[in-house]
Amino acid sequence: MAILTDTLIVGAGFSGIGTAIALRDAGFDDFLIVDDADGPGGVWHWNTYPSVAVDIPSFSYQFSFEQESDWSRSYAPGRELKAYAEHCVDKYRLASQMQFSTRVQSATYDEEAATWQVETSRGPITARTLVHAGGPLSQPKSPDIPGLDSFAGVTMHTSRWDHSVDLAGKRVGIIGTGATAVQVIPEIAPITGHLTVFQRTPIWCLPKLDVALPRPLRSAMRLPGVKGALRLASQAYVEVTFPIAAHFHKRVPVAGVAAASARKYMASQVRDPRTREKLLPTYALGCKRPSFHNSYLSTFNRDDVALVTDSIEEITAEGIRTVDGTVHELDVLILATGFKVTDKDALPSYTVLGPGGVDLADHWEATRFHSYQGVSTVGFPNIFAVFGPYGYNGASFFTLVENSAAHIVRVLREARRRGTPVIEVTETAQEEYMSGVLARKDGQVFADPSCGGANSYYFTANGDVPFRASTTIEASWTNRRFPLEHYKFTDAGTVIQAT
Ligand code: NAP
């Protein structure tokens, strides 16, 4: 029998947890959270690779209303974030409204009933409102390299780490040098017999102020004002280094200053000049996400670590053959190849059919990504996203979750007040929002021509960067204060389909 719920939240990571808490606070108690994982935490549930840790300071990487005093480090390890997710689920009594091991396959809008019919791996669910809280880094991406399946050894993606595989003494290859590889490489290099790193595009790597937080400091954080002061400092640091550096690049050239200091740092870390040169990016810092680590670069000083920059031609049973004809023999192949972020089958990972059977993915492909504050899209009523295109400004993900949840709750409240079942953003509101965001495009770091060589997942196939070009204060304000006339609140059967 189909489950009936008022609001279906897809995703039990922090996006889903934060939305559920906001709904409950506003008196919307009838919700269900589904996730294909077998527990909460999203990326922090799936990513258990060695040394997984956050790279936004923990004082910022948490809900503003649920600030932890017990992080063991300034950048908490992954297991503490998973525990924090479980803590939030317990404290806000969400467990009984969570259904795990449930993969959403499709969502189809029923215009007459004004509901979403959702097909899942565990049966259908009917919901009045659908919230996509799937997160941008949940669909692991395998590299499109010929022969991937022919490798005779063990292959694993970093986000599906197989802890039964013993790397000790093995010949290990790792493809990718993104934020994940930057954490994995220094950790496994001392264990493996030999580690070969296959780099296609180098990454900017900056030092990380990653320090243990001793007990006395953690106790002091319970004193009035201390936690707040640390959070304020952390928020300011994140704001300057991410949103301001990226979106106001022309006016506030933080990225250039950071690149100069990163260059010096990189030179101080790597002994061999040829290796150093290979590790140094040629694109502007900020075109793709930089990394922060204190021993990634120096790991390449080890005799048992090789950096290979020749392109990969093929994966064979023995290992990896590069274009120069060398076969790099391997026992284990690690794919640190990231996630499908803006791919057609990733945002979201299931088919969404709006009024008139319009497919959201086709619609976005045909008309390019757009949205209203990353939360809603014209032609798709009663469906909201926590992380939709042009919604995230690059600050702590938790700020985005709180902003999007506040926005969603605001329109749901208004619909409840009016007693109307259908909520849809207006075309004018979406157009105004999009033109405001896009007007800042030329001042962003992404406009730097060198970004063409960055291979950055920030860019869609047609060259758009669907970030919200905004400070966090501005985003928080507009998500909570937008005019309610930006939405239409109507009765069932009145929505005009997207074209
Ligand atoms: P990523 O940044 O997308 O990096 C993927 C890497 O794989 C890149 O170096 C890419 O090279 C390489 N690659 C992909 N396909 C390839 C192919 N066919 N041949 C050769 N190389 C290939 O993925 P990620 O490192 O998993 O990081 C994703 C995001 O997760 C980060 O940007 C960050 O937002 C988040 N993250 C956060 C943390 C944290 O907070 N601690 C940790 C890890 C990840 P190209 O660059 O040439 O495409």
Short mmCIF file of C-alpha atoms and ligand atoms in Angstrom, two decimals, residues 44 47 49 52-56 61 137 141-145 157-158 175-183 198-203 208 288-290 312 336-339 341 454-458, ligand 1:
data_model
loop_
_atom_site.label_atom_id
_atom_site.label_comp_id
_atom_site.label_asym_id
_atom_site.label_seq_id
_atom_site.Cartn_x
_atom_site.Cartn_y
_atom_site.Cartn_z
CA TRP A 44 29.48 11.48 6.28
CA ASN A 47 32.64 8.54 3.04
CA TYR A 49 38.03 6.59 3.62
CA VAL A 52 38.20 11.67 6.04
CA ALA A 53 37.63 15.03 7.69
CA VAL A 54 35.88 18.28 7.03
CA ASP A 55 37.81 21.11 5.42
CA ILE A 56 35.61 23.97 6.59
CA TYR A 61 30.37 23.23 9.81
CA LEU A 137 28.17 14.96 -3.65
CA LYS A 141 31.53 9.15 -10.53
CA SER A 142 33.56 6.43 -12.20
CA PRO A 143 36.15 7.62 -14.70
CA ASP A 144 35.29 7.13 -18.35
CA ILE A 145 38.50 5.22 -19.01
CA HIS A 157 35.75 4.41 -5.17
CA THR A 158 36.78 6.56 -2.21
CA ILE A 175 43.27 8.23 -9.90
CA GLY A 176 42.46 11.84 -9.05
CA THR A 177 43.94 14.67 -7.02
CA GLY A 178 40.81 16.44 -5.75
CA ALA A 179 39.95 17.23 -2.12
CA THR A 180 39.38 13.55 -1.35
CA ALA A 181 42.67 12.31 -2.81
CA VAL A 182 44.47 15.10 -0.95
CA GLN A 183 43.28 13.54 2.30
CA PHE A 198 47.60 9.59 -11.47
CA GLN A 199 47.07 13.33 -11.77
CA ARG A 200 45.18 14.92 -14.64
CA THR A 201 44.86 18.45 -13.26
CA PRO A 202 46.86 19.65 -10.24
CA ILE A 203 45.04 21.15 -7.29
CA LYS A 208 45.25 23.77 7.10
CA LYS A 288 37.95 24.74 -8.82
CA ARG A 289 37.77 23.95 -5.17
CA PRO A 290 41.19 24.36 -3.53
CA ILE A 312 45.79 7.34 -18.88
CA ALA A 336 39.23 9.34 -6.15
CA THR A 337 37.30 10.57 -9.15
CA GLY A 338 34.62 12.57 -7.41
CA PHE A 339 30.91 12.86 -7.95
CA VAL A 341 27.36 17.14 -9.52
CA ALA A 454 40.91 23.69 -14.52
CA ASN A 455 38.52 20.84 -15.38
CA SER A 456 36.36 22.12 -12.58
CA TYR A 457 33.12 20.43 -11.65
CA TYR A 458 31.79 23.87 -10.80
P1 NAP B 1 36.85 15.99 -7.40
O1 NAP B 1 37.25 17.25 -6.75
O2 NAP B 1 35.83 16.04 -8.46
O3 NAP B 1 38.17 15.33 -7.95
C1 NAP B 1 38.13 14.22 -8.82
C2 NAP B 1 39.52 13.96 -9.30
O4 NAP B 1 39.48 12.84 -10.17
C3 NAP B 1 40.10 15.12 -10.11
O5 NAP B 1 41.45 15.25 -9.82
C4 NAP B 1 39.86 14.66 -11.54
O6 NAP B 1 40.76 15.21 -12.46
C5 NAP B 1 40.10 13.18 -11.41
N1 NAP B 1 39.47 12.43 -12.48
C6 NAP B 1 38.15 12.24 -12.70
N2 NAP B 1 37.97 11.52 -13.81
C7 NAP B 1 39.19 11.25 -14.30
C8 NAP B 1 39.67 10.56 -15.43
N3 NAP B 1 38.82 9.99 -16.31
N4 NAP B 1 40.99 10.49 -15.64
C9 NAP B 1 41.84 11.08 -14.78
N5 NAP B 1 41.48 11.75 -13.68
C10 NAP B 1 40.15 11.84 -13.46
O7 NAP B 1 36.32 14.92 -6.33
P2 NAP B 1 36.69 14.78 -4.79
O8 NAP B 1 38.15 14.87 -4.58
O9 NAP B 1 35.98 13.58 -4.29
O10 NAP B 1 36.08 16.06 -4.15
C11 NAP B 1 34.74 16.44 -4.46
C12 NAP B 1 34.28 17.48 -3.50
O11 NAP B 1 33.96 16.85 -2.28
C13 NAP B 1 35.28 18.53 -3.11
O12 NAP B 1 35.40 19.54 -4.04
C14 NAP B 1 34.72 19.01 -1.82
O13 NAP B 1 33.68 19.92 -2.06
C15 NAP B 1 34.17 17.75 -1.24
N6 NAP B 1 35.10 17.17 -0.30
C16 NAP B 1 35.17 17.76 0.89
C17 NAP B 1 36.02 17.25 1.81
C18 NAP B 1 36.06 17.86 3.13
O14 NAP B 1 35.31 18.70 3.49
N7 NAP B 1 36.96 17.43 3.87
C19 NAP B 1 36.82 16.16 1.54
C20 NAP B 1 36.71 15.57 0.33
C21 NAP B 1 35.84 16.08 -0.60
P3 NAP B 1 40.39 16.60 -13.19
O15 NAP B 1 40.58 17.63 -12.12
O16 NAP B 1 41.30 16.69 -14.31
O17 NAP B 1 38.96 16.49 -13.62
#
